Amino acid sequence: MSKHPLRRRYITAAAVVAVITIAVAGALAAIGVETTAHAQQAPAAAGVDVAEVIRKQIIDWQQYSGRLEAVDRVEIRPLVSGTLTAVHFKDGALVKKGDVLFTIDPRPYAAEVARAQAQLAGVEARASYTATDVARGQRLLGDNAIARRDYEEKQNAAREAAANVQAAQAALRVAKLNLDYTQITAPVSGRISRAEVTVGNIVSVGSSTPPLSTLVSVAKMYAAFDVDEQSFLKYVNPARAQGTQVAVYLGLANENDYSRQGKVGSVDNRLDASSGTIRVRAVFDNTDGQLVPGLYARIRLGGGAAHDAVLIDEKAIGTDQDKRFVLVLDGSNHANYREIHVGATQEGLRVVESGLKAGDRIVVNGLQRVRPGDVVAPTVVPMIKVADSAPATPAASKAGKA
């Protein structure tokens, strides 16, 4: 009988140990489930590129598109009619002012000069005779040997003869001028187009007939472009009122920069109300002959002195309906929503007028993977496209060579 209580104690102890084991296993399982759930609720921080907002001195530049125009464009037309006997240039050649371009058969006009010269000689002889007759009549009138009426008739004949001389001289000048017009010369220096009329054809005077060719000047070139009203009021108009020049640069379609510096040559006298723009023409030197009328022109127009500006990469800017924003990192690498107001593009970056300051860290790549409030894993990169040594004016070193 003494053995049974001891056995019962062993059985009870084993049961207690089993219960404790089950409880510990359950607790450990619960801890594992909670840890797994917590791991699922806390994803890894997204990796993004982060750059510091920079501050740089800039000039307010406005960009426009336009076309090149020749300063002088001349349609070559004949001033006398006749047969074209010679073309003295090659199509597309450079010519100087005064070079002979076309020759019209001069023989009819040379004959007209000879006839006018003969006519002038005849009237000059008549004028000489009548002048002598008047002098003789004056002596006779003093001796009362001639009637005053006869003397006055001699005076009238002398005056008529002198007038005929003037008319003959004018006719001779016209005849010589027409003879000169048979040699059609370049009125300005520049590049000549192709000859529209070939040798042997008859050309005639009149604006209804097609020109023989066209000639454009090449030493300087206009770039015509339309400036919006706000830029005109902010930059162009104040400069005109003060008598100062607005900085203007030109780049061609195959160039990345603005390699030529010019100046505003003229501003139209009225604003186009339908488009809200005014036509401006800038003048550029064309010593290398690369500027050709009709080419597409990229214009950069500036105004005012250089000033400090906050610049960021365009890729860092997000759009929220009608707002622009960036994600700014705090000290704990949390991405915070920040509304900004942006200005024009400068040196490949966007000007921020308000909302940021130099030194702020913003997300520049990976914006779509981050939401405001998220913790990110930042990779620091430089704010691209702007070098600290970049000049405030574009292509300043090349402008003098253009």
GROMACS .gro file of C-alpha atoms in nm:
model
  402
    1MET     CA    1   0.000   0.000   0.000
    2SER     CA    2   0.295   0.232   0.058
    3LYS     CA    3   0.401   0.220  -0.302
    4HIS     CA    4   0.081   0.359  -0.452
    5PRO     CA    5   0.107   0.717  -0.315
    6LEU     CA    6   0.463   0.742  -0.444
    7ARG     CA    7   0.349   0.628  -0.785
    8ARG     CA    8   0.072   0.883  -0.783
    9ARG     CA    9   0.321   1.156  -0.702
   10TYR     CA   10   0.536   1.054  -1.003
   11ILE     CA   11   0.234   1.060  -1.232
   12THR     CA   12   0.129   1.405  -1.101
   13ALA     CA   13   0.480   1.549  -1.149
   14ALA     CA   14   0.497   1.417  -1.504
   15ALA     CA   15   0.161   1.574  -1.582
   16VAL     CA   16   0.278   1.909  -1.446
   17VAL     CA   17   0.596   1.895  -1.654
   18ALA     CA   18   0.392   1.813  -1.964
   19VAL     CA   19   0.160   2.107  -1.903
   20ILE     CA   20   0.454   2.343  -1.853
   21THR     CA   21   0.620   2.216  -2.172
   22ILE     CA   22   0.303   2.270  -2.375
   23ALA     CA   23   0.265   2.620  -2.231
   24VAL     CA   24   0.624   2.716  -2.312
   25ALA     CA   25   0.589   2.578  -2.666
   26GLY     CA   26   0.270   2.777  -2.714
   27ALA     CA   27   0.433   3.094  -2.590
   28LEU     CA   28   0.730   3.046  -2.817
   29ALA     CA   29   0.498   2.983  -3.112
   30ALA     CA   30   0.303   3.299  -3.030
   31ILE     CA   31   0.624   3.499  -3.011
   32GLY     CA   32   0.729   3.362  -3.353
   33VAL     CA   33   0.397   3.453  -3.513
   34GLU     CA   34   0.413   3.805  -3.369
   35THR     CA   35   0.771   3.846  -3.489
   36THR     CA   36   0.674   3.726  -3.838
   37ALA     CA   37   0.376   3.962  -3.850
   38HIS     CA   38   0.592   4.251  -3.734
   39ALA     CA   39   0.848   4.171  -4.003
   40GLN     CA   40   0.574   4.170  -4.263
   41GLN     CA   41   0.443   4.507  -4.140
   42ALA     CA   42   0.787   4.680  -4.157
   43PRO     CA   43   0.923   4.655  -4.516
   44ALA     CA   44   1.278   4.755  -4.599
   45ALA     CA   45   1.349   5.125  -4.671
   46ALA     CA   46   1.342   5.215  -5.043
   47GLY     CA   47   1.670   5.310  -5.202
   48VAL     CA   48   1.666   5.654  -5.370
   49ASP     CA   49   1.914   5.906  -5.508
   50VAL     CA   50   1.936   6.222  -5.302
   51ALA     CA   51   2.107   6.553  -5.389
   52GLU     CA   52   2.154   6.881  -5.211
   53VAL     CA   53   1.977   7.189  -5.344
   54ILE     CA   54   2.233   7.431  -5.489
   55ARG     CA   55   2.254   7.808  -5.506
   56LYS     CA   56   2.417   7.977  -5.804
   57GLN     CA   57   2.440   8.320  -5.966
   58ILE     CA   58   2.235   8.331  -6.285
   59ILE     CA   59   2.095   8.577  -6.537
   60ASP     CA   60   1.726   8.556  -6.620
   61TRP     CA   61   1.725   8.399  -6.965
   62GLN     CA   62   1.423   8.352  -7.186
   63GLN     CA   63   1.435   8.111  -7.480
   64TYR     CA   64   1.265   8.164  -7.815
   65SER     CA   65   1.254   8.010  -8.159
   66GLY     CA   66   1.295   8.213  -8.475
   67ARG     CA   67   1.432   8.225  -8.829
   68LEU     CA   68   1.734   8.388  -8.982
   69GLU     CA   69   1.673   8.673  -9.227
   70ALA     CA   70   1.911   8.861  -9.454
   71VAL     CA   71   1.978   9.223  -9.364
   72ASP     CA   72   1.960   9.311  -9.736
   73ARG     CA   73   1.760   9.107  -9.987
   74VAL     CA   74   1.746   9.237 -10.343
   75GLU     CA   75   1.555   9.107 -10.644
   76ILE     CA   76   1.769   9.161 -10.951
   77ARG     CA   77   1.549   9.304 -11.228
   78PRO     CA   78   1.633   9.473 -11.561
   79LEU     CA   79   1.583   9.848 -11.595
   80VAL     CA   80   1.586   9.831 -11.976
   81SER     CA   81   1.444   9.577 -12.216
   82GLY     CA   82   1.647   9.372 -12.458
   83THR     CA   83   1.818   9.043 -12.529
   84LEU     CA   84   2.025   8.888 -12.249
   85THR     CA   85   2.372   8.832 -12.391
   86ALA     CA   86   2.579   8.721 -12.087
   87VAL     CA   87   2.557   8.591 -11.729
   88HIS     CA   88   2.873   8.677 -11.535
   89PHE     CA   89   2.839   8.466 -11.219
   90LYS     CA   90   2.805   8.109 -11.102
   91ASP     CA   91   2.493   8.007 -10.917
   92GLY     CA   92   2.531   8.063 -10.542
   93ALA     CA   93   2.856   8.260 -10.572
   94LEU     CA   94   2.965   8.544 -10.348
   95VAL     CA   95   2.969   8.878 -10.530
   96LYS     CA   96   3.084   9.225 -10.435
   97LYS     CA   97   2.893   9.548 -10.472
   98GLY     CA   98   2.938   9.676 -10.829
   99ASP     CA   99   3.022   9.336 -10.987
  100VAL     CA  100   2.855   9.285 -11.326
  101LEU     CA  101   2.590   9.013 -11.306
  102PHE     CA  102   2.406   9.026 -11.643
  103THR     CA  103   2.458   9.197 -11.977
  104ILE     CA  104   2.175   9.305 -12.205
  105ASP     CA  105   2.253   9.370 -12.574
  106PRO     CA  106   2.390   9.728 -12.559
  107ARG     CA  107   2.387   9.808 -12.934
  108PRO     CA  108   2.039   9.967 -12.956
  109TYR     CA  109   2.119  10.186 -12.657
  110ALA     CA  110   2.461  10.280 -12.790
  111ALA     CA  111   2.289  10.392 -13.111
  112GLU     CA  112   2.045  10.599 -12.907
  113VAL     CA  113   2.337  10.767 -12.732
  114ALA     CA  114   2.489  10.856 -13.070
  115ARG     CA  115   2.157  11.000 -13.193
  116ALA     CA  116   2.119  11.208 -12.875
  117GLN     CA  117   2.473  11.337 -12.911
  118ALA     CA  118   2.401  11.445 -13.272
  119GLN     CA  119   2.081  11.614 -13.168
  120LEU     CA  120   2.263  11.799 -12.894
  121ALA     CA  121   2.527  11.917 -13.139
  122GLY     CA  122   2.255  12.056 -13.368
  123VAL     CA  123   2.073  12.249 -13.098
  124GLU     CA  124   2.401  12.381 -12.959
  125ALA     CA  125   2.486  12.518 -13.304
  126ARG     CA  126   2.143  12.677 -13.326
  127ALA     CA  127   2.186  12.828 -12.978
  128SER     CA  128   2.525  12.971 -13.073
  129TYR     CA  129   2.381  13.131 -13.385
  130THR     CA  130   2.086  13.286 -13.204
  131ALA     CA  131   2.313  13.424 -12.930
  132THR     CA  132   2.528  13.591 -13.196
  133ASP     CA  133   2.216  13.722 -13.370
  134VAL     CA  134   2.094  13.878 -13.047
  135ALA     CA  135   2.427  14.055 -12.995
  136ARG     CA  136   2.411  14.190 -13.353
  137GLY     CA  137   2.052  14.303 -13.308
  138GLN     CA  138   2.146  14.488 -12.990
  139ARG     CA  139   2.406  14.695 -13.177
  140LEU     CA  140   2.158  14.770 -13.453
  141LEU     CA  141   1.894  14.867 -13.201
  142GLY     CA  142   2.137  15.117 -13.050
  143ASP     CA  143   2.181  15.275 -13.394
  144ASN     CA  144   1.801  15.269 -13.453
  145ALA     CA  145   1.870  15.042 -13.752
  146ILE     CA  146   1.628  14.768 -13.638
  147ALA     CA  147   1.283  14.767 -13.496
  148ARG     CA  148   1.246  14.673 -13.132
  149ARG     CA  149   0.999  14.401 -13.231
  150ASP     CA  150   1.260  14.236 -13.451
  151TYR     CA  151   1.512  14.256 -13.169
  152GLU     CA  152   1.268  14.091 -12.925
  153GLU     CA  153   1.204  13.812 -13.177
  154LYS     CA  154   1.579  13.746 -13.187
  155GLN     CA  155   1.586  13.732 -12.805
  156ASN     CA  156   1.299  13.482 -12.801
  157ALA     CA  157   1.474  13.268 -13.060
  158ALA     CA  158   1.790  13.267 -12.847
  159ARG     CA  159   1.596  13.166 -12.535
  160GLU     CA  160   1.421  12.886 -12.726
  161ALA     CA  161   1.752  12.762 -12.861
  162ALA     CA  162   1.902  12.757 -12.507
  163ALA     CA  163   1.603  12.556 -12.382
  164ASN     CA  164   1.646  12.309 -12.668
  165VAL     CA  165   2.007  12.264 -12.562
  166GLN     CA  166   1.898  12.174 -12.209
  167ALA     CA  167   1.640  11.927 -12.343
  168ALA     CA  168   1.898  11.767 -12.571
  169GLN     CA  169   2.145  11.738 -12.283
  170ALA     CA  170   1.880  11.567 -12.071
  171ALA     CA  171   1.798  11.328 -12.356
  172LEU     CA  172   2.166  11.243 -12.388
  173ARG     CA  173   2.192  11.172 -12.014
  174VAL     CA  174   1.891  10.939 -12.033
  175ALA     CA  175   2.041  10.761 -12.333
  176LYS     CA  176   2.372  10.713 -12.153
  177LEU     CA  177   2.191  10.594 -11.840
  178ASN     CA  178   1.998  10.335 -12.040
  179LEU     CA  179   2.325  10.221 -12.195
  180ASP     CA  180   2.471  10.180 -11.846
  181TYR     CA  181   2.163   9.978 -11.745
  182THR     CA  182   2.254   9.715 -12.000
  183GLN     CA  183   2.524   9.613 -11.749
  184ILE     CA  184   2.329   9.487 -11.447
  185THR     CA  185   2.553   9.514 -11.140
  186ALA     CA  186   2.524   9.394 -10.779
  187PRO     CA  187   2.370   9.670 -10.562
  188VAL     CA  188   2.512   9.514 -10.242
  189SER     CA  189   2.774   9.257 -10.153
  190GLY     CA  190   2.641   8.912 -10.076
  191ARG     CA  191   2.550   8.573 -10.215
  192ILE     CA  192   2.370   8.550 -10.548
  193SER     CA  193   2.105   8.289 -10.622
  194ARG     CA  194   2.075   8.102 -10.952
  195ALA     CA  195   2.009   8.279 -11.281
  196GLU     CA  196   1.637   8.250 -11.354
  197VAL     CA  197   1.682   8.365 -11.718
  198THR     CA  198   1.948   8.227 -11.948
  199VAL     CA  199   2.139   8.386 -12.233
  200GLY     CA  200   1.935   8.454 -12.547
  201ASN     CA  201   1.606   8.531 -12.376
  202ILE     CA  202   1.444   8.871 -12.405
  203VAL     CA  203   1.395   9.050 -12.075
  204SER     CA  204   1.163   9.341 -12.014
  205VAL     CA  205   1.103   9.610 -11.755
  206GLY     CA  206   0.823   9.568 -11.503
  207SER     CA  207   0.742   9.428 -11.161
  208SER     CA  208   0.505   9.170 -11.311
  209THR     CA  209   0.794   8.983 -11.472
  210PRO     CA  210   1.000   8.738 -11.262
  211PRO     CA  211   1.337   8.865 -11.134
  212LEU     CA  212   1.656   8.758 -11.305
  213SER     CA  213   1.795   8.642 -10.968
  214THR     CA  214   1.802   8.735 -10.599
  215LEU     CA  215   2.091   8.863 -10.390
  216VAL     CA  216   2.120   8.851 -10.011
  217SER     CA  217   2.381   9.012  -9.789
  218VAL     CA  218   2.587   8.777  -9.570
  219ALA     CA  219   2.815   8.997  -9.358
  220LYS     CA  220   2.544   9.030  -9.093
  221MET     CA  221   2.224   8.838  -9.035
  222TYR     CA  222   1.895   8.905  -8.862
  223ALA     CA  223   1.731   8.654  -8.629
  224ALA     CA  224   1.360   8.733  -8.608
  225PHE     CA  225   1.157   8.598  -8.317
  226ASP     CA  226   0.839   8.678  -8.125
  227VAL     CA  227   0.868   8.791  -7.763
  228ASP     CA  228   0.576   8.745  -7.525
  229GLU     CA  229   0.424   9.050  -7.363
  230GLN     CA  230   0.558   8.983  -7.011
  231SER     CA  231   0.918   8.940  -7.129
  232PHE     CA  232   0.888   9.248  -7.348
  233LEU     CA  233   0.771   9.458  -7.054
  234LYS     CA  234   1.032   9.311  -6.819
  235TYR     CA  235   1.343   9.309  -7.037
  236VAL     CA  236   1.316   9.466  -7.383
  237ASN     CA  237   1.110   9.777  -7.318
  238PRO     CA  238   1.304   9.901  -7.010
  239ALA     CA  239   1.633   9.851  -7.196
  240ARG     CA  240   1.507  10.057  -7.489
  241ALA     CA  241   1.389  10.333  -7.256
  242GLN     CA  242   1.729  10.344  -7.083
  243GLY     CA  243   1.928  10.316  -7.406
  244THR     CA  244   2.098   9.993  -7.296
  245GLN     CA  245   2.141   9.665  -7.480
  246VAL     CA  246   1.966   9.341  -7.395
  247ALA     CA  247   2.196   9.038  -7.398
  248VAL     CA  248   2.097   8.803  -7.680
  249TYR     CA  249   2.260   8.480  -7.797
  250LEU     CA  250   2.205   8.254  -8.097
  251GLY     CA  251   2.234   7.880  -8.144
  252LEU     CA  252   2.168   7.682  -8.461
  253ALA     CA  253   1.970   7.360  -8.483
  254ASN     CA  254   2.284   7.142  -8.479
  255GLU     CA  255   2.438   7.318  -8.178
  256ASN     CA  256   2.383   7.244  -7.810
  257ASP     CA  257   2.498   7.581  -7.680
  258TYR     CA  258   2.450   7.942  -7.785
  259SER     CA  259   2.772   8.016  -7.969
  260ARG     CA  260   2.705   8.366  -8.109
  261GLN     CA  261   2.643   8.690  -7.927
  262GLY     CA  262   2.448   8.970  -8.091
  263LYS     CA  263   2.234   9.269  -8.010
  264VAL     CA  264   1.872   9.368  -8.055
  265GLY     CA  265   1.850   9.551  -8.387
  266SER     CA  266   1.486   9.648  -8.401
  267VAL     CA  267   1.154   9.602  -8.225
  268ASP     CA  268   0.822   9.618  -8.406
  269ASN     CA  269   0.599   9.921  -8.346
  270ARG     CA  270   0.297   9.725  -8.224
  271LEU     CA  271   0.202   9.417  -8.024
  272ASP     CA  272   0.012   9.146  -8.210
  273ALA     CA  273  -0.309   9.126  -8.008
  274SER     CA  274  -0.404   8.785  -8.151
  275SER     CA  275  -0.085   8.614  -8.027
  276GLY     CA  276   0.017   8.849  -7.746
  277THR     CA  277   0.370   8.881  -7.889
  278ILE     CA  278   0.585   9.145  -8.050
  279ARG     CA  279   0.836   9.084  -8.329
  280VAL     CA  280   1.202   9.145  -8.238
  281ARG     CA  281   1.504   9.123  -8.469
  282ALA     CA  282   1.853   9.067  -8.334
  283VAL     CA  283   2.166   9.129  -8.543
  284PHE     CA  284   2.455   8.881  -8.551
  285ASP     CA  285   2.791   8.893  -8.729
  286ASN     CA  286   2.837   8.626  -8.995
  287THR     CA  287   3.208   8.640  -9.066
  288ASP     CA  288   3.232   8.263  -9.111
  289GLY     CA  289   2.934   8.251  -9.347
  290GLN     CA  290   2.757   7.977  -9.152
  291LEU     CA  291   2.438   8.178  -9.107
  292VAL     CA  292   2.201   8.138  -9.401
  293PRO     CA  293   1.862   8.309  -9.439
  294GLY     CA  294   1.577   8.078  -9.347
  295LEU     CA  295   1.768   7.862  -9.097
  296TYR     CA  296   1.603   7.776  -8.767
  297ALA     CA  297   1.742   7.988  -8.484
  298ARG     CA  298   1.742   7.921  -8.110
  299ILE     CA  299   1.742   8.253  -7.926
  300ARG     CA  300   1.833   8.319  -7.564
  301LEU     CA  301   1.732   8.662  -7.442
  302GLY     CA  302   1.842   8.792  -7.103
  303GLY     CA  303   1.799   9.095  -6.889
  304GLY     CA  304   1.921   9.247  -6.567
  305ALA     CA  305   2.227   9.170  -6.360
  306ALA     CA  306   2.329   8.828  -6.230
  307HIS     CA  307   2.154   8.726  -5.907
  308ASP     CA  308   2.142   8.430  -5.669
  309ALA     CA  309   1.895   8.152  -5.744
  310VAL     CA  310   1.806   7.810  -5.600
  311LEU     CA  311   1.835   7.534  -5.862
  312ILE     CA  312   1.722   7.171  -5.869
  313ASP     CA  313   1.705   6.886  -6.117
  314GLU     CA  314   1.382   6.870  -6.318
  315LYS     CA  315   1.345   6.499  -6.230
  316ALA     CA  316   1.306   6.585  -5.862
  317ILE     CA  317   0.982   6.774  -5.923
  318GLY     CA  318   0.650   6.595  -5.881
  319THR     CA  319   0.306   6.715  -5.992
  320ASP     CA  320   0.004   6.716  -5.762
  321GLN     CA  321  -0.288   6.846  -5.967
  322ASP     CA  322  -0.192   7.211  -6.023
  323LYS     CA  323   0.088   7.206  -5.766
  324ARG     CA  324   0.457   7.123  -5.787
  325PHE     CA  325   0.630   6.944  -5.501
  326VAL     CA  326   0.951   6.770  -5.395
  327LEU     CA  327   1.032   6.518  -5.123
  328VAL     CA  328   1.271   6.663  -4.868
  329LEU     CA  329   1.464   6.437  -4.628
  330ASP     CA  330   1.490   6.524  -4.260
  331GLY     CA  331   1.763   6.415  -4.020
  332SER     CA  332   1.605   6.068  -3.983
  333ASN     CA  333   1.581   6.018  -4.362
  334HIS     CA  334   1.204   6.057  -4.363
  335ALA     CA  335   1.066   6.189  -4.693
  336ASN     CA  336   0.854   6.497  -4.634
  337TYR     CA  337   0.617   6.657  -4.884
  338ARG     CA  338   0.717   7.017  -4.975
  339GLU     CA  339   0.523   7.237  -5.217
  340ILE     CA  340   0.742   7.462  -5.434
  341HIS     CA  341   0.701   7.738  -5.692
  342VAL     CA  342   0.929   7.704  -5.992
  343GLY     CA  343   1.062   7.950  -6.248
  344ALA     CA  344   1.245   7.920  -6.578
  345THR     CA  345   1.504   7.661  -6.678
  346GLN     CA  346   1.863   7.774  -6.630
  347GLU     CA  347   2.172   7.578  -6.731
  348GLY     CA  348   1.967   7.259  -6.755
  349LEU     CA  349   1.816   7.295  -6.406
  350ARG     CA  350   1.491   7.449  -6.286
  351VAL     CA  351   1.485   7.766  -6.078
  352VAL     CA  352   1.290   7.735  -5.752
  353GLU     CA  353   1.135   8.066  -5.657
  354SER     CA  354   1.005   7.952  -5.316
  355GLY     CA  355   0.980   7.641  -5.100
  356LEU     CA  356   1.345   7.533  -5.084
  357LYS     CA  357   1.677   7.666  -4.966
  358ALA     CA  358   2.034   7.576  -5.050
  359GLY     CA  359   2.151   7.262  -4.869
  360ASP     CA  360   1.811   7.092  -4.848
  361ARG     CA  361   1.832   6.723  -4.937
  362ILE     CA  362   1.572   6.617  -5.191
  363VAL     CA  363   1.491   6.296  -5.376
  364VAL     CA  364   1.607   6.329  -5.736
  365ASN     CA  365   1.563   5.971  -5.856
  366GLY     CA  366   1.312   5.711  -5.737
  367LEU     CA  367   1.035   5.956  -5.657
  368GLN     CA  368   0.771   5.705  -5.768
  369ARG     CA  369   0.886   5.449  -5.507
  370VAL     CA  370   0.846   5.680  -5.206
  371ARG     CA  371   0.547   5.825  -5.027
  372PRO     CA  372   0.552   6.120  -4.787
  373GLY     CA  373   0.652   5.997  -4.443
  374ASP     CA  374   0.845   5.692  -4.564
  375VAL     CA  375   1.194   5.620  -4.441
  376VAL     CA  376   1.436   5.592  -4.734
  377ALA     CA  377   1.785   5.459  -4.788
  378PRO     CA  378   1.954   5.761  -4.954
  379THR     CA  379   2.241   5.747  -5.200
  380VAL     CA  380   2.399   6.092  -5.222
  381VAL     CA  381   2.459   6.213  -5.578
  382PRO     CA  382   2.553   6.558  -5.714
  383MET     CA  383   2.289   6.784  -5.860
  384ILE     CA  384   2.360   6.712  -6.227
  385LYS     CA  385   2.402   6.936  -6.531
  386VAL     CA  386   2.546   7.233  -6.343
  387ALA     CA  387   2.915   7.287  -6.274
  388ASP     CA  388   3.028   7.539  -6.016
  389SER     CA  389   3.260   7.690  -6.276
  390ALA     CA  390   2.990   7.735  -6.541
  391PRO     CA  391   2.979   8.098  -6.667
  392ALA     CA  392   2.683   8.319  -6.589
  393THR     CA  393   2.643   8.400  -6.959
  394PRO     CA  394   2.622   8.122  -7.218
  395ALA     CA  395   2.918   8.057  -7.441
  396ALA     CA  396   3.092   8.374  -7.331
  397SER     CA  397   3.427   8.246  -7.450
  398LYS     CA  398   3.293   8.163  -7.793
  399ALA     CA  399   3.093   8.478  -7.849
  400GLY     CA  400   3.398   8.679  -7.945
  401LYS     CA  401   3.496   8.426  -8.210
  402ALA     CA  402   3.160   8.422  -8.383
   0.00000   0.00000   0.00000
